Short mmCIF file of C-alpha atoms in Angstrom, two decimals:
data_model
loop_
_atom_site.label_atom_id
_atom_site.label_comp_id
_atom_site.label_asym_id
_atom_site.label_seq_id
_atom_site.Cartn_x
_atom_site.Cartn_y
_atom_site.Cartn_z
CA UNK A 1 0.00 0.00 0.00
CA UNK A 2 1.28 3.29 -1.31
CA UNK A 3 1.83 6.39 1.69
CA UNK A 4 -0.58 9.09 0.86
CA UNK A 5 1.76 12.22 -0.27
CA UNK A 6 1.68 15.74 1.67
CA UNK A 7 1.10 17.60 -1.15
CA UNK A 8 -2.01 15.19 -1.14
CA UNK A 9 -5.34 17.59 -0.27
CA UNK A 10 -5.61 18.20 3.44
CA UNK A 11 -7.01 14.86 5.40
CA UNK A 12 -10.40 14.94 6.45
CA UNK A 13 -9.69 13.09 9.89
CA UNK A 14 -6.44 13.65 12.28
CA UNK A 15 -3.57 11.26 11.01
CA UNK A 16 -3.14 10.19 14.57
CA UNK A 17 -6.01 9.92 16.50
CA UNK A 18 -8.81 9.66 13.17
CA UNK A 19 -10.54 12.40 15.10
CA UNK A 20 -12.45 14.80 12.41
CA UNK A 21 -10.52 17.87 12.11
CA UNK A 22 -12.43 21.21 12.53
CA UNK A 23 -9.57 23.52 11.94
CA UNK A 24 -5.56 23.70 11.13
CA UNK A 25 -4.45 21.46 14.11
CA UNK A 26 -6.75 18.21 15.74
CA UNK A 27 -8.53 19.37 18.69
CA UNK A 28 -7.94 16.11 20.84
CA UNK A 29 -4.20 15.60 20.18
CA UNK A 30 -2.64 18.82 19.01
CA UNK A 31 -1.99 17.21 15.96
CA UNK A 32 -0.74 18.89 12.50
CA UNK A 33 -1.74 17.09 9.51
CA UNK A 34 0.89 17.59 7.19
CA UNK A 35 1.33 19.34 3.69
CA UNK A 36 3.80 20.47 1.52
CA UNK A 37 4.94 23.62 3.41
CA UNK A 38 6.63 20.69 6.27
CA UNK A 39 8.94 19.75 3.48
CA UNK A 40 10.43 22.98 2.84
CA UNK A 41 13.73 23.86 4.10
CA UNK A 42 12.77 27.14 4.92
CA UNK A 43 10.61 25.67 7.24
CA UNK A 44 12.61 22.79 8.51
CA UNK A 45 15.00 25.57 9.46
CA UNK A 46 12.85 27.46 10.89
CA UNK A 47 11.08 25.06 12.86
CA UNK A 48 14.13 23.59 14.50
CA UNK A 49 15.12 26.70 15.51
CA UNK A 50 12.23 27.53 16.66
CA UNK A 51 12.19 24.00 18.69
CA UNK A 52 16.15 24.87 20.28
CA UNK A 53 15.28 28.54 21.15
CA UNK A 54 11.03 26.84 22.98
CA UNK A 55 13.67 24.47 25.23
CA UNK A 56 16.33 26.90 26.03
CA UNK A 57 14.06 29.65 27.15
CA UNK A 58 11.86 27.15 29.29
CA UNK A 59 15.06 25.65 31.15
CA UNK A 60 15.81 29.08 32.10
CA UNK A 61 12.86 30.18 33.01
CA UNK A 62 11.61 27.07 35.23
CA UNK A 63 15.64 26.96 36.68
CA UNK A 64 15.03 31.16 37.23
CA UNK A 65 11.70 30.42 39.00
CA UNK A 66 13.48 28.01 40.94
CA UNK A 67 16.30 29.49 42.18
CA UNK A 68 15.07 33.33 42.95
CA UNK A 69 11.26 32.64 43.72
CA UNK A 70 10.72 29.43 46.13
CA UNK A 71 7.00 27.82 45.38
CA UNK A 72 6.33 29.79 42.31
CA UNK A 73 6.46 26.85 40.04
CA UNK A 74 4.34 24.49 42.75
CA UNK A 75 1.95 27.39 42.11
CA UNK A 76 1.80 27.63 38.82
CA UNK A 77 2.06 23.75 38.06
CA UNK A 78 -1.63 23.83 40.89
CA UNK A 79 -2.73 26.95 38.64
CA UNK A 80 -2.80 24.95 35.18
CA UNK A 81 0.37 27.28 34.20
CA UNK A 82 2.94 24.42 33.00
CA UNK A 83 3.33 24.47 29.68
CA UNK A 84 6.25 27.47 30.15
CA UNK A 85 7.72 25.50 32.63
CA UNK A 86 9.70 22.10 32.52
CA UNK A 87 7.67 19.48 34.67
CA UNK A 88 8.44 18.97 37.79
CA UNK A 89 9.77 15.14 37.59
CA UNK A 90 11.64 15.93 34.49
CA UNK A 91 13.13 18.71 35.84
CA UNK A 92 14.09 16.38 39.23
CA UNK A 93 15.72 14.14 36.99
CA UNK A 94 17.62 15.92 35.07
CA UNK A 95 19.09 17.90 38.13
CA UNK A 96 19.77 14.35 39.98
CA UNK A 97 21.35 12.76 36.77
CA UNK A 98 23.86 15.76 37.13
CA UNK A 99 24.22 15.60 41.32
CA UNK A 100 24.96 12.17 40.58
CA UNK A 101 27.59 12.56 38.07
CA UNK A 102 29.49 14.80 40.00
CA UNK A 103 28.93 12.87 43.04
CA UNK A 104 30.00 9.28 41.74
CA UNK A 105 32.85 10.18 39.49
CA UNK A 106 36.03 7.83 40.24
CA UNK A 107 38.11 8.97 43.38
CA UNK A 108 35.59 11.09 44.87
CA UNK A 109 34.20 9.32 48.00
CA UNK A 110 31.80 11.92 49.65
CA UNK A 111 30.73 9.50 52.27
CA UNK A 112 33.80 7.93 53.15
CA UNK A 113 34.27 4.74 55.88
CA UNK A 114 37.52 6.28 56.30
CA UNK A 115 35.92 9.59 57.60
CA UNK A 116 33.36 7.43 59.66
CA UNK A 117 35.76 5.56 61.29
CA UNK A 118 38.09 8.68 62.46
CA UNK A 119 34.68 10.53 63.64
CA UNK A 120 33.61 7.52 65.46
CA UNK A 121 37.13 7.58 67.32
CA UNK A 122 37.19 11.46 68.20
CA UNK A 123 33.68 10.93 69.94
CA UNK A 124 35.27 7.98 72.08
CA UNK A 125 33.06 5.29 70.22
CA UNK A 126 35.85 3.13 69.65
CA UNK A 127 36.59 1.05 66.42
CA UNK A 128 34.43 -1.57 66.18
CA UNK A 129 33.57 -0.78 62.11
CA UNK A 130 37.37 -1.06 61.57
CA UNK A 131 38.07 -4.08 63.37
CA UNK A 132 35.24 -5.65 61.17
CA UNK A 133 36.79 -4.26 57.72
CA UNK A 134 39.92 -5.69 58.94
CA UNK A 135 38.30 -9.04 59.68
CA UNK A 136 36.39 -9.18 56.30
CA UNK A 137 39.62 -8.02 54.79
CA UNK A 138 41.21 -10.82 55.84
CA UNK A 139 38.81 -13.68 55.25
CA UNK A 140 39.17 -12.29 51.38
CA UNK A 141 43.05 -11.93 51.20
CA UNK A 142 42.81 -8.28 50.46
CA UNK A 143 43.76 -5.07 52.73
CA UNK A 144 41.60 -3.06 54.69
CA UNK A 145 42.12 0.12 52.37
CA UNK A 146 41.21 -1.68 49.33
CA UNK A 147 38.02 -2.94 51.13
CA UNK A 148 37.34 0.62 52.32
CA UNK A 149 37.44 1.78 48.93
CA UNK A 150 34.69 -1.24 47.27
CA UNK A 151 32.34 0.41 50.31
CA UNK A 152 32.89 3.85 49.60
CA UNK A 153 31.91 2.91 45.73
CA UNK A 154 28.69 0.72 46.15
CA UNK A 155 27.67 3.30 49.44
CA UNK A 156 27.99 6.71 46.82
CA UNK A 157 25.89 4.76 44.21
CA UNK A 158 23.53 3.49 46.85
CA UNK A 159 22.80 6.95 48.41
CA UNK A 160 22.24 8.77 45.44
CA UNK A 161 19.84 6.56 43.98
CA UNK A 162 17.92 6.44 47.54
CA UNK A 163 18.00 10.28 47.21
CA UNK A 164 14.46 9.44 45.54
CA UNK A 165 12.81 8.40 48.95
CA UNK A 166 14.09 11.57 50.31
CA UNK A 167 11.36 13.00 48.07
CA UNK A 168 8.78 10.43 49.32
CA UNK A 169 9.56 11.02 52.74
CA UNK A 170 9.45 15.05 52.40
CA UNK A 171 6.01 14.57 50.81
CA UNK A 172 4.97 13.11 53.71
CA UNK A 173 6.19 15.57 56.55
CA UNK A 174 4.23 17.99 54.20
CA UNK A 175 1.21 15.77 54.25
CA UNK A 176 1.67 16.25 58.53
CA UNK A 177 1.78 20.11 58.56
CA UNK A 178 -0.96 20.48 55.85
CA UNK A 179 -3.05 17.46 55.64
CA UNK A 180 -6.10 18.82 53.84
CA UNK A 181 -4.40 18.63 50.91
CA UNK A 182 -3.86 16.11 47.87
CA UNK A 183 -0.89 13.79 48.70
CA UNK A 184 0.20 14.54 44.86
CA UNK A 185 0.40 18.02 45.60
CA UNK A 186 2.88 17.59 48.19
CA UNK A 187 5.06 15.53 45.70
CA UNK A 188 4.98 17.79 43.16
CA UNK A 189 6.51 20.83 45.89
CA UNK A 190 8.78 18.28 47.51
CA UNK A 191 9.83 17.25 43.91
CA UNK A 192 10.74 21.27 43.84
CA UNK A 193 12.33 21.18 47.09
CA UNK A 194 14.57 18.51 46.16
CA UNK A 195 15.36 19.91 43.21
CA UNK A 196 16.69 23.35 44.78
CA UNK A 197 18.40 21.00 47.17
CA UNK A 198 20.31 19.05 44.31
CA UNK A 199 21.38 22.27 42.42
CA UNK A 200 22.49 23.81 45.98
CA UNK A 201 24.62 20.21 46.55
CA UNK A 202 25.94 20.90 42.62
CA UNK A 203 27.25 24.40 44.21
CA UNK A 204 28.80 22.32 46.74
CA UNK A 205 30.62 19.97 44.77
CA UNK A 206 32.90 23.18 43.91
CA UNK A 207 34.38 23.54 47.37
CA UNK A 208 34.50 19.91 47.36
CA UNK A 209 36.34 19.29 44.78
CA UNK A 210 39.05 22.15 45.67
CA UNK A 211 38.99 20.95 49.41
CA UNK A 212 38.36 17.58 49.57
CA UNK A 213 35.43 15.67 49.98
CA UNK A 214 34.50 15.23 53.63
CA UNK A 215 32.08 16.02 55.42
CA UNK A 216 32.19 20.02 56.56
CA UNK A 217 29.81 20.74 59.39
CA UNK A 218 30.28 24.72 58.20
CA UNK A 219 28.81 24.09 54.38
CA UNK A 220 26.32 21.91 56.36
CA UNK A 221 24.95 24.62 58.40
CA UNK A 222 25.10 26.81 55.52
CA UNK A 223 22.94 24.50 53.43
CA UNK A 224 20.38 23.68 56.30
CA UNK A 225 20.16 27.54 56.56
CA UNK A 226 19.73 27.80 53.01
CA UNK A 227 16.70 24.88 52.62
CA UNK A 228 15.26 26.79 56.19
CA UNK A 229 14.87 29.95 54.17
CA UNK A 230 13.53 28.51 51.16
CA UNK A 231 11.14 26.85 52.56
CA UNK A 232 9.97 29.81 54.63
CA UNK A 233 9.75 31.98 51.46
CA UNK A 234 8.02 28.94 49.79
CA UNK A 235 5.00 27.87 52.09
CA UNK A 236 3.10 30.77 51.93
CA UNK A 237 2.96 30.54 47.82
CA UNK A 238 1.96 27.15 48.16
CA UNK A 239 0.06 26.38 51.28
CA UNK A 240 -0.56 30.01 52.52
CA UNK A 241 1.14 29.82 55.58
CA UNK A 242 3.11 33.42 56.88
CA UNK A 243 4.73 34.29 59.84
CA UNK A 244 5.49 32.11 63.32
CA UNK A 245 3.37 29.16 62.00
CA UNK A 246 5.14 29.20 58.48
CA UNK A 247 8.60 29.35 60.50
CA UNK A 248 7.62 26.31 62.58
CA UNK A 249 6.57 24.24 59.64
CA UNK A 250 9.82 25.34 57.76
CA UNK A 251 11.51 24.04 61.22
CA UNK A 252 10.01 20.58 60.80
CA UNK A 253 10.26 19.96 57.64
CA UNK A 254 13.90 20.52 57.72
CA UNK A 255 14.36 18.43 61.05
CA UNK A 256 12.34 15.63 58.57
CA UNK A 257 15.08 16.43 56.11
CA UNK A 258 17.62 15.47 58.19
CA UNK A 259 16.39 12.49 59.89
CA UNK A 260 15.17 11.05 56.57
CA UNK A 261 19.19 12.06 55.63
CA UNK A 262 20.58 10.62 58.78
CA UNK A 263 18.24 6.75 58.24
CA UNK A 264 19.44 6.93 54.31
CA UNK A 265 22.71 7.40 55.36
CA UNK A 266 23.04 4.68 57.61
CA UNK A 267 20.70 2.58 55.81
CA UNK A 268 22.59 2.56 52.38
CA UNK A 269 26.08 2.14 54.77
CA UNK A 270 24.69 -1.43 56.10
CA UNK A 271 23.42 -2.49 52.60
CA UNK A 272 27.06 -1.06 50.93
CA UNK A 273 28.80 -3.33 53.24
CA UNK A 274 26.67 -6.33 52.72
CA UNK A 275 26.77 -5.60 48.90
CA UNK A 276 31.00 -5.22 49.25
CA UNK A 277 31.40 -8.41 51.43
CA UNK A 278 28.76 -11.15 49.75
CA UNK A 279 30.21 -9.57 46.20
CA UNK A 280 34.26 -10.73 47.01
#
């Protein structure tokens, strides 16, 4: 069976839903049935530039939204305002594909067991992770700094992938403060959140990666200060909360940040070990 040519007369129905047309573009889909004028170059030109320059201008505006005015795109995703924006789990993704590059490149251990282990000595906890590395070590032939090293790997890789049930977990501290709303609407701000959070850890990775990458209770201060006032300029776009009750929210919500932080932590640790010593 033969294609039907463009510079065929219009179609009567949509050529991808079959829906009668009623005008230049389908009603249901969006459609554009095509004719002649698509296989131009003028307008192949024209139309990819046109495509480059729709992108570019929505990354900067959602990423300008983001950064300068906290719960202005949770607002206008609830308003029905999205198509100038990039949505909210694409945008989440993107920004956590490039958190996780930087944070999983070879020889940059973030969370380190050697940092762990020298912490849990200062607070007089003594070394009972060590003398199990050293143990395991040695039931597999291979040194304790080598071992360190397979944990550091499989515990980077674990935690940034379980960075996504930070954003499950945030939903539901939001779901606690304001529970007369749709759960989904609490994922889509916490998907926000997280992403703000991401692009402030991508900032981080700078100081990082000219200092070394340990943990710095300074920068973490910072950034808990940082998501704090976010969050306080963000609630009362989204859930209309202002003054001592928005600043107590904020104040739980970031104490949920951390304790979600502090159980994904540890949690990906104990599964980074077990994945180091059933793998050798």
């Amino acid at each position: 069976m033969t294609a039907p040519s463009p510079h065929q007369p219009n179609l009567q129905n949509c050529p991808e839903c079959e829906t009668p047309l009623t005008g230049k573009y389908c009603h249901e889909c969006g459609e554009k049935p095509p004719d002649a004028h698509d296989l131009t170059l003028r307008h192949f030109v024209s139309h990819g530039v046109h495509e480059l320059t729709h992108v570019d201008s929505k990354i900067f505006r959602t990423l300008k939204a983001l950064i300068l005015k906290p719960g202005v795109l949770t607002a206008e995703y609830f308003a029905g305002r999205r198509q100038r924006y990039v949505p909210p789990l694409r945008l989440f993704l993107v920004i956590f594909a490039l958190n996780f590059f930087l944070y999983t490149r070879p020889m940059v251990a973030f969370y380190s067991v050697h940092f762990l282990i020298t912490a849990s000595k200062t607070a007089g906890q003594g070394d009972a992770l060590e003398r199990q590395i050293e143990h395991a070590a040695g039931k597999r032939h291979t040194t304790k700094e080598a071992l360190m090293e397979q944990i550091n790997e499989h515990w980077q890789h674990d935690l940034s992938f379980f960075q996504l049930g930070d954003v499950g977990f945030f939903a539901i501290c939001l779901a606690v403060v304001n529970w007369r709303r749709y759960f989904v609407e609490h994922l889509i701000f916490s998907l926000h959140v997280f992403s703000f959070t991401l692009l402030v850890g991508c900032v981080a990775w700078l100081y990082y990666a000219r200092y070394g990458f340990h943990q710095n209770p300074v920068l973490v201060g910072i950034s808990l200060t940082i998501y704090l006032l976010y969050l306080f300029r963000a609630l009362p776009r989204v859930y209309g909360s202002t003054g001592w009750k928005a600043f107590l929210k904020c104040c739980f919500l970031v104490a949920g940040l951390v304790v979600a932080r502090s159980f994904f932590i540890t949690f990906t640790l104990v599964v980074a070990m077990f994945q180091t010593f059933q793998g050798n």
